[in-house]
Short mmCIF file of C-alpha atoms and ligand atoms in Angstrom, two decimals:
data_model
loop_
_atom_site.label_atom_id
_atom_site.label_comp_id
_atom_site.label_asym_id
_atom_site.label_seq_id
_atom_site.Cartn_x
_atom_site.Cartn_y
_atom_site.Cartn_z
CA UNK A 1 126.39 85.45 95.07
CA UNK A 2 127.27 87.96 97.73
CA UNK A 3 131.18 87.30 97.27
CA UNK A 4 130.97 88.28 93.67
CA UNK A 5 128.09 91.01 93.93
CA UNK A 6 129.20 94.72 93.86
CA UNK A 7 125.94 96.68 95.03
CA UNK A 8 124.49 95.28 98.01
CA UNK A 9 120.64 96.18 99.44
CA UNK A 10 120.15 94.60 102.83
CA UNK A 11 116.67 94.53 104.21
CA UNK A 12 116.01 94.21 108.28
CA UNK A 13 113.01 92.92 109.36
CA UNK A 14 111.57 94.60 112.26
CA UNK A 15 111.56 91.17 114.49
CA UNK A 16 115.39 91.11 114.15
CA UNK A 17 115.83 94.46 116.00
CA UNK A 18 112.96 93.97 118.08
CA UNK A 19 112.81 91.20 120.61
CA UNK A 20 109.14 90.79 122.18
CA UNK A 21 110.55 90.60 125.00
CA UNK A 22 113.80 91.86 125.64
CA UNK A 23 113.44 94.57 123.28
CA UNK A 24 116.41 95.89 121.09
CA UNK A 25 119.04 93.62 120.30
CA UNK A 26 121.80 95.90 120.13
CA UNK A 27 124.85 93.26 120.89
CA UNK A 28 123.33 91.89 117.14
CA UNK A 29 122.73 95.03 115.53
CA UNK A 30 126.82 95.70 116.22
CA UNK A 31 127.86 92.28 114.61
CA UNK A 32 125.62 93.74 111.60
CA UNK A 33 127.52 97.14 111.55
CA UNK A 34 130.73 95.17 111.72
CA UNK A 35 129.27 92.80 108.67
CA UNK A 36 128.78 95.75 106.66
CA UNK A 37 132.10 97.64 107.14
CA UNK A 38 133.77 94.57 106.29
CA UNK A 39 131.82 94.61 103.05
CA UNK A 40 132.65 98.20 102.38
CA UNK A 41 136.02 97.39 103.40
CA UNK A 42 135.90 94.57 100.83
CA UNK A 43 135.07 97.73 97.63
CA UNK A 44 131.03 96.64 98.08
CA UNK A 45 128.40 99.18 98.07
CA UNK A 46 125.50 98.93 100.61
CA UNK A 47 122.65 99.98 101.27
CA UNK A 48 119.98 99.18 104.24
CA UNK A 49 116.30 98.90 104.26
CA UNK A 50 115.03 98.95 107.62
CA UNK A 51 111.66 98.30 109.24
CA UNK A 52 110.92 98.74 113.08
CA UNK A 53 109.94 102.40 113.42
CA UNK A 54 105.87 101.34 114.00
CA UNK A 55 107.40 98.72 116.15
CA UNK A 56 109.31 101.48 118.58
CA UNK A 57 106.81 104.13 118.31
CA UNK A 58 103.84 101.57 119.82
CA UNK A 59 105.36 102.27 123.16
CA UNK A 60 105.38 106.08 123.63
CA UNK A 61 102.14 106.20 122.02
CA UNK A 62 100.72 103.46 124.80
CA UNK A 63 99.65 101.02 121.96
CA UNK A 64 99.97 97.37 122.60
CA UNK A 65 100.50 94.58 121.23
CA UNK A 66 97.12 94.46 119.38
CA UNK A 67 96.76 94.84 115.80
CA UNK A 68 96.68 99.09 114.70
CA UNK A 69 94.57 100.75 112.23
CA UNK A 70 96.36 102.30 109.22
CA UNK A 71 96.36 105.61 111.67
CA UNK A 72 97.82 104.24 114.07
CA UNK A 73 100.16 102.64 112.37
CA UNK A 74 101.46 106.02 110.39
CA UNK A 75 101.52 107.69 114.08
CA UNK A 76 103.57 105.00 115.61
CA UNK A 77 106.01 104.95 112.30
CA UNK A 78 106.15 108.96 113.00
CA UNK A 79 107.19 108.30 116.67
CA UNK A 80 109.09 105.37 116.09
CA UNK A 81 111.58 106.58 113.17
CA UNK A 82 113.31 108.66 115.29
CA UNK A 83 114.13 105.71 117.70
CA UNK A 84 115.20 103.37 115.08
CA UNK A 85 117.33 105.97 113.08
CA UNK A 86 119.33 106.90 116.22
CA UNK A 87 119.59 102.60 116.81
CA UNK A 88 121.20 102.40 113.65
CA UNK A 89 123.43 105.65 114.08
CA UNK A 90 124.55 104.23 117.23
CA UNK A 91 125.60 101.00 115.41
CA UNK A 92 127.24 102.27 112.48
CA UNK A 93 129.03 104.89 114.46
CA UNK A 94 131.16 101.98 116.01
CA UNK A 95 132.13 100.76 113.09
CA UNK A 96 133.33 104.42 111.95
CA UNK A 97 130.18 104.49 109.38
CA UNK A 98 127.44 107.31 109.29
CA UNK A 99 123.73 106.63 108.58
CA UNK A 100 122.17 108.86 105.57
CA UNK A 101 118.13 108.51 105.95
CA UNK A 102 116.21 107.86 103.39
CA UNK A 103 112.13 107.82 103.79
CA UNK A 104 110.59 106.70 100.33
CA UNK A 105 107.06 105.89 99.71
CA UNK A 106 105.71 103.98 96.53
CA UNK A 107 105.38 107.01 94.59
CA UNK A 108 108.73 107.66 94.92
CA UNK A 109 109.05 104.55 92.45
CA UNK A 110 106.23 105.45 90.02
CA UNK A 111 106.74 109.10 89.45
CA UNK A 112 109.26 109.73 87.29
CA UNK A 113 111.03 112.58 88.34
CA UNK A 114 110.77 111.39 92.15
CA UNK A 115 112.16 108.42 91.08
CA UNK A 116 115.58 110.01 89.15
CA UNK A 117 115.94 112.14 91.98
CA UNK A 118 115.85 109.26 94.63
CA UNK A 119 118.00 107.30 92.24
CA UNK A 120 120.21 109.96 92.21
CA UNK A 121 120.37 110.95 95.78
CA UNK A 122 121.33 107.20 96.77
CA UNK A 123 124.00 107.15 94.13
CA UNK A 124 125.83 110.13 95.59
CA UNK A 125 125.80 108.41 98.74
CA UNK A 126 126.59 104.99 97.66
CA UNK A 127 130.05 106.69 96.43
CA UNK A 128 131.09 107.83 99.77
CA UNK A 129 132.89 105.44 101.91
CA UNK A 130 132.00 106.46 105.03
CA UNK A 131 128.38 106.70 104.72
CA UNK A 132 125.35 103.81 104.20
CA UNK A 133 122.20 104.59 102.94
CA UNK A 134 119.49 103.67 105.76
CA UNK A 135 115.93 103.27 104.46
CA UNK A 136 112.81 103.26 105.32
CA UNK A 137 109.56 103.77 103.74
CA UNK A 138 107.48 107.61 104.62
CA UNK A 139 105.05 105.77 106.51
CA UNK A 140 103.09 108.59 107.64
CA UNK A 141 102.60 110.67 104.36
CA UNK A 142 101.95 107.16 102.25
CA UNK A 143 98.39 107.04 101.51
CA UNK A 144 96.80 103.26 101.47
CA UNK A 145 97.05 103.20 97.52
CA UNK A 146 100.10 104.98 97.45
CA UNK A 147 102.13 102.60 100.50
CA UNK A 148 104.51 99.52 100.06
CA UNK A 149 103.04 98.56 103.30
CA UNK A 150 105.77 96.06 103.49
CA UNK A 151 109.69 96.62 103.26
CA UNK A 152 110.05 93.41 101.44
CA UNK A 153 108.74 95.24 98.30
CA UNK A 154 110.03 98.63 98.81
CA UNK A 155 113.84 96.93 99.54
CA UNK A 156 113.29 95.38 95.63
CA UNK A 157 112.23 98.63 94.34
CA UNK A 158 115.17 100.32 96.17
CA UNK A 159 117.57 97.52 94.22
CA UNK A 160 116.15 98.25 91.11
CA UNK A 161 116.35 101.68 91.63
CA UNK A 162 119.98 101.71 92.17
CA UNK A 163 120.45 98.79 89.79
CA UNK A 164 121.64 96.32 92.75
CA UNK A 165 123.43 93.22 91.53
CA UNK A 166 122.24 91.42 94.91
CA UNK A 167 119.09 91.81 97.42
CA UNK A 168 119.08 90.16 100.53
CA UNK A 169 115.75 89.69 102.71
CA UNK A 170 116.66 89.20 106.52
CA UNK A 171 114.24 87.59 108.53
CA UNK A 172 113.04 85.08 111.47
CA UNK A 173 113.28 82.61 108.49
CA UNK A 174 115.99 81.13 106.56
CA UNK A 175 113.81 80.74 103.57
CA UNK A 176 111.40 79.29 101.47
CA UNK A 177 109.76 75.99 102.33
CA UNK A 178 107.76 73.73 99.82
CA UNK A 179 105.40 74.19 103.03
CA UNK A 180 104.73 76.30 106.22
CA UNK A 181 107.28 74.43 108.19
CA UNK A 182 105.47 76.05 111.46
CA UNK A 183 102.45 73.38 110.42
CA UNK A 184 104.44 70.65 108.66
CA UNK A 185 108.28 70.24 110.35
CA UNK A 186 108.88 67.76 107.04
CA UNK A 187 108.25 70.78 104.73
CA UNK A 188 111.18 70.81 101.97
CA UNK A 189 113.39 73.45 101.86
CA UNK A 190 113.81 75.04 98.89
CA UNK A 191 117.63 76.17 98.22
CA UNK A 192 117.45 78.05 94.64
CA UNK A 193 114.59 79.74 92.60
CA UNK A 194 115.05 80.74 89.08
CA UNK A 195 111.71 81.86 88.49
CA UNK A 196 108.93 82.58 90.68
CA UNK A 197 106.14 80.19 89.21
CA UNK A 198 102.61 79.60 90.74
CA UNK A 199 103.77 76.25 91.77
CA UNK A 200 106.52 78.54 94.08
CA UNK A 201 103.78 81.01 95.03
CA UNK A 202 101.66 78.05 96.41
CA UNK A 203 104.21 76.97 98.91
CA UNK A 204 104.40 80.73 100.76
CA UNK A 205 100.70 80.58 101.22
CA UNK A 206 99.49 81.77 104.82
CA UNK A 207 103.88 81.55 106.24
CA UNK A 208 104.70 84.98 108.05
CA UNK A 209 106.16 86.59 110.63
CA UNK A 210 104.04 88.37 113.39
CA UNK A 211 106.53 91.17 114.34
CA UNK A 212 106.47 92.73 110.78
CA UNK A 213 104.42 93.06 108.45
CA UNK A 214 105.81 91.26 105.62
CA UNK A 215 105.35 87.34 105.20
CA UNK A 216 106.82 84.70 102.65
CA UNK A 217 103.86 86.34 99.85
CA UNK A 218 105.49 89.74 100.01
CA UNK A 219 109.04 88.18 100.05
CA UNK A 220 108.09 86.47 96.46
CA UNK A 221 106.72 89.95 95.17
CA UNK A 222 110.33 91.06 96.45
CA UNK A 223 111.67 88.30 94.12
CA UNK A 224 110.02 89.22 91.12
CA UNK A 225 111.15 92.91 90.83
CA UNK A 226 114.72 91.40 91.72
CA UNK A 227 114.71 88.77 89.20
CA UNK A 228 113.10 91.44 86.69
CA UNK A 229 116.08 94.23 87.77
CA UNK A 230 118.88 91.23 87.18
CA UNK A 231 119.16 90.94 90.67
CA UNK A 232 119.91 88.24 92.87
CA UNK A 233 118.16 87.91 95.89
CA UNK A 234 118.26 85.80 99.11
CA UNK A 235 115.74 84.74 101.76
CA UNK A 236 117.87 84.13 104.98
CA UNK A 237 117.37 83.90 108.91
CA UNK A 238 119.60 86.67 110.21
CA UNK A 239 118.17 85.84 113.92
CA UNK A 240 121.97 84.72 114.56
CA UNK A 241 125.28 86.80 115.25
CA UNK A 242 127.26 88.38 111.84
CA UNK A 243 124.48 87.45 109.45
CA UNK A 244 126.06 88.88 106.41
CA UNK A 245 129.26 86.88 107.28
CA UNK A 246 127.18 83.53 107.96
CA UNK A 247 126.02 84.05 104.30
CA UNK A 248 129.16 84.75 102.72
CA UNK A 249 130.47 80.96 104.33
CA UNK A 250 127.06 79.77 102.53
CA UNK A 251 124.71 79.38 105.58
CA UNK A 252 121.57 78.08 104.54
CA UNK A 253 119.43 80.66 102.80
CA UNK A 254 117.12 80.34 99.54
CA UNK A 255 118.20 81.98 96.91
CA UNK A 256 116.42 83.64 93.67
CA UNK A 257 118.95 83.57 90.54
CA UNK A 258 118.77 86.36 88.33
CA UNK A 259 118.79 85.19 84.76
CA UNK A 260 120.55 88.48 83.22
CA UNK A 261 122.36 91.45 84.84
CA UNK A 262 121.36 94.44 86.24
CA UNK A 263 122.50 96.90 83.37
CA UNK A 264 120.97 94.36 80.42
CA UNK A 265 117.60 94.55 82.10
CA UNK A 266 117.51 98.09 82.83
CA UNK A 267 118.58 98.46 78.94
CA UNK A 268 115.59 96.29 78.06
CA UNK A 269 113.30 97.68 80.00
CA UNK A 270 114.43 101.19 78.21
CA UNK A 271 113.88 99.41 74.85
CA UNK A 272 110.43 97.75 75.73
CA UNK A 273 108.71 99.18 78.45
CA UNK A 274 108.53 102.73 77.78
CA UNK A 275 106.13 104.99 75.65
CA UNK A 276 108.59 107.98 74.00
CA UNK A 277 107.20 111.29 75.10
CA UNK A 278 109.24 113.40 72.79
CA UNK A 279 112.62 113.09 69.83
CA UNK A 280 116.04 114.41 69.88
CA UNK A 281 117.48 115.03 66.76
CA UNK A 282 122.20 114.72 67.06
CA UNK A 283 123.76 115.39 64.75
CA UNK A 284 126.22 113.65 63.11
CA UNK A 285 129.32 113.66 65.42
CA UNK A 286 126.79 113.09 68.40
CA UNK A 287 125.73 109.63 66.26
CA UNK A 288 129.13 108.83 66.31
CA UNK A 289 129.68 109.32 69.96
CA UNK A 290 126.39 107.36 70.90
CA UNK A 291 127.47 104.01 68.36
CA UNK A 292 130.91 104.09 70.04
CA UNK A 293 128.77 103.71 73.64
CA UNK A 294 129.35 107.60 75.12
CA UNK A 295 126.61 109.66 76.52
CA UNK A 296 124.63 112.00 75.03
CA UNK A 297 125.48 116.23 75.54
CA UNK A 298 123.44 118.72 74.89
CA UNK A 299 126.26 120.43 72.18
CA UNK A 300 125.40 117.37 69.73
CA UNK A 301 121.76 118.00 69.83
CA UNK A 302 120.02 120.30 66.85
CA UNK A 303 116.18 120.10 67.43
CA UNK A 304 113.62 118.88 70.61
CA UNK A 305 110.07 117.53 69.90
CA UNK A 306 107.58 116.82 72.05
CA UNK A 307 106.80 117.74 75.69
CA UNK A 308 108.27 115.53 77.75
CA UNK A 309 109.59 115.47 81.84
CA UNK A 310 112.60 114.76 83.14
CA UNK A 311 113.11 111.00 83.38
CA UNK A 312 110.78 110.57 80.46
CA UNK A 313 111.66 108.45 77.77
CA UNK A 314 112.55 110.41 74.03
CA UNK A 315 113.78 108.47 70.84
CA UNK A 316 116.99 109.53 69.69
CA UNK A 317 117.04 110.39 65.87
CA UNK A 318 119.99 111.17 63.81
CA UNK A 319 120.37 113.98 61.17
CA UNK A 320 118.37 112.13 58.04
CA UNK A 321 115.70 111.68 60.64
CA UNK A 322 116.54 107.64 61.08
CA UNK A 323 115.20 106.59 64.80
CA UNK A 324 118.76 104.95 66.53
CA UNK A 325 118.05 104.74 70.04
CA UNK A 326 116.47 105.92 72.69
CA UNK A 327 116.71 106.90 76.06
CA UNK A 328 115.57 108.86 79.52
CA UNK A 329 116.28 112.85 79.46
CA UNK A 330 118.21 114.25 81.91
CA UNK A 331 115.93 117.73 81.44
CA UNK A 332 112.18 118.12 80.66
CA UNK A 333 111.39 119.55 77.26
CA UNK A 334 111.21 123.21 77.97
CA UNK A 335 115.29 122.70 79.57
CA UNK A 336 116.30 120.76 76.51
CA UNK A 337 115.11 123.56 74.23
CA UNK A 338 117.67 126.11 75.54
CA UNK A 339 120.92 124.07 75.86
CA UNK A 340 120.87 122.55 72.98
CA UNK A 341 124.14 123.62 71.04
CA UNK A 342 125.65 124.71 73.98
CA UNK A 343 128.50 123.33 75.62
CA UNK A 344 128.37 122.00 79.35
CA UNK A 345 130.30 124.89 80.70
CA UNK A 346 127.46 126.76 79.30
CA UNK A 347 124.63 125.36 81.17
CA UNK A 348 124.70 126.72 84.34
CA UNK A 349 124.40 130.63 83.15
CA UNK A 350 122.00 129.21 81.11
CA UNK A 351 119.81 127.17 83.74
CA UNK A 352 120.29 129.49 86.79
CA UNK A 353 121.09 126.06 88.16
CA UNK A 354 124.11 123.24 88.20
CA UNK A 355 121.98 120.39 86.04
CA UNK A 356 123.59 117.01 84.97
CA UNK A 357 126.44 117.61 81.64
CA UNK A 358 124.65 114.81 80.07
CA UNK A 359 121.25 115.35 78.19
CA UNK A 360 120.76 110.98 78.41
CA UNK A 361 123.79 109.29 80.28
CA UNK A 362 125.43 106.23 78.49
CA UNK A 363 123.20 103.88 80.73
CA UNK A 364 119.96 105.63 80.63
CA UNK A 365 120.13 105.03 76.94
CA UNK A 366 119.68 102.06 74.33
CA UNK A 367 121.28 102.44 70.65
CA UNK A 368 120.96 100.87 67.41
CA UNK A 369 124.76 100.43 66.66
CA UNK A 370 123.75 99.99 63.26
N1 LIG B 1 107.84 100.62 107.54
C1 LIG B 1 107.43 99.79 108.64
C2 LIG B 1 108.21 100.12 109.90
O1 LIG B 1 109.28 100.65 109.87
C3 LIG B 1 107.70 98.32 108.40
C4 LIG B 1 107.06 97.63 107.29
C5 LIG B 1 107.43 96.14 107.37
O2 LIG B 1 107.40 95.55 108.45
O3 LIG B 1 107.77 95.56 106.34
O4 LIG B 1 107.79 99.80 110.97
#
């Protein structure tokens, strides 16, 4: 799964940089960095979702070990960020890599035009070779309704975000067990999930970690945005040296086996999930261009309906009014309106600003090739 996947999202649990004890494990955190250039080196694209910054902060702020309120918890994250960022730096520098930071909160992956913009941020990075995303989630700004709380979840989001073919969940555990194999040393292991079924959900009742947040229940939440975005996903210990490598040679790890790729079920989701908030009407050369699988540009387009956002969806309709696709804009309504008809060199005069040359890229879009 890893060997063939082409967008990786790694997820560190805070207990893996964190030793109670000892306290960062920076000899392990280097094996990491080394994993990961080797998978860059290899044409993969990664990305890192990293928890630990309430962790480190508890100690400047004289917190102990005790459980913190939601306040605390933000202050700590505040304090603690800063450590963990420059851990990470440190790490990746060795390896000749360079951290981008990326704070993201839930809303990030609800509001629409946060959402493109995040997507769009991690995809400039992503193309770079030198640099890795490094994520986090805006603990101190995220309101309780608006927080992941856990990185298990926001790592899923950040793979369907970026439309991830692979999502792997580092922990103190190497995976899922029929039961908590704390309690019951017999517990089964369980080596592959294809769907996340109640009779699955029973078996990660009450197993967690006490370092992080996160426990087996958030990990299966993970799984179902993964399985959802087409993307595979792993449970695995990474307590040991070269994690990533270990996995590569098949160390033991469950894994959750995504039934379609990542590009089908973002197309579906296009097609199904979306309410239309406006129409484009192409005209006929534009039609042409969309059947034969190209983006959309503004020159092709002869009316806008609707008020709509960017990242909304709008259906696309051709010049005898037929609905054949549809698809996320690029600009909000008021934007469409004045480059329509006008070619891409054209925008930016028109804009005051450098926007995208597409109105709907190729794979923010679904057509009717008939
Ligand atoms: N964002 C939290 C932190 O960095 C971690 C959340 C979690 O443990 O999943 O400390």
């Amino acid at each position: 799964m890893l060997n063939n996947a082409k967008r990786i999202v790694i997820k560190i649990g805070s207990s893996l940089l964190i030793d109670e004890r000892s306290g960062l494990r920076e000899a392990w955190l280097l094996t990491l960095a080394e994993d990961v250039a080797a998978l860059r080196r290899a044409g993969k694209q990664v990305a890192i979702v990293t928890s630990g910054a309430v962790a480190l902060g508890r100690n400047p702020l004289g917190y102990d070990a005790r459980a913190l309120t939601l306040e605390e918890k933000q202050a700590a994250a505040a304090c603690g960020q800063i450590a963990l960022f420059s851990f990470w730096a440190q790490a990746l520098a060795i390896v000749s890599l360079y951290p981008a930071q990326i704070l993201l909160t839930a809303d990030d992956s609800i509001n629409r035009r946060r959402y493109l913009n995040a997507r769009t941020t991690l995809e400039m990075l992503l193309a770079s070779n030198r640099v890795i995303p490094v994520i986090n989630e805006n603990d101190t700004v995220a309101t309780a309704e608006l927080r992941f709380g856990d990185n298990d979840r926001l790592s899923a989001r950040v793979a369907q975000m970026i439309s991830a073919d692979c999502l792997v969940l580092f922990s103190d555990i190497d995976g899922l067990y029929a039961a908590d194999p704390r309690r019951n040393p017999a517990a089964r292991f369980i080596e592959k999930v294809e769907a996340v079924t109640p009779e699955i959900e029973a078996m990660a009742a009450g197993a967690g970690s006490h370092i992080g947040t996160g426990g087996m229940a958030t990990k299966l939440e993970a799984a179902k945005i993964a399985l959802a975005s087409g993307c595979h996903m792993a449970i695995a210990s990474g307590m040991e040296m070269h994690p990533l490598t270990r996995l590569q040679e098949n160390a033991r790890a469950t894994w959750f086996i995504a039934a379609e790729s990542p590009k089908r079920a973002r197309k579906r989701w296009i097609a199904g999930g979306l309410h239309p908030a406006g129409v484009l009407t192409v005209d006929a050369g534009a039609a042409e261009a969309l059947r034969s699988g190209k983006s959309l540009l503004p020159a092709g387009v002869t009316a806008v309906e609707g008020s709509f956002e960017r990242g909304d969806a709008v259906l696309i309709k051709d010049a005898d009014g037929h609905i054949m696709g549809k698809g996320l804009s690029a600009y909000n309504a008021a934007d469409a309106l004045r480059i329509i008809g006008r070619k891409s060199a054209e925008l930016e005069g028109i804009l005051g600003f450098k926007g995208r040359a597409t109105l709907i890229h190729r794979d923010d879009m679904v057509i009717d090739k008939n």
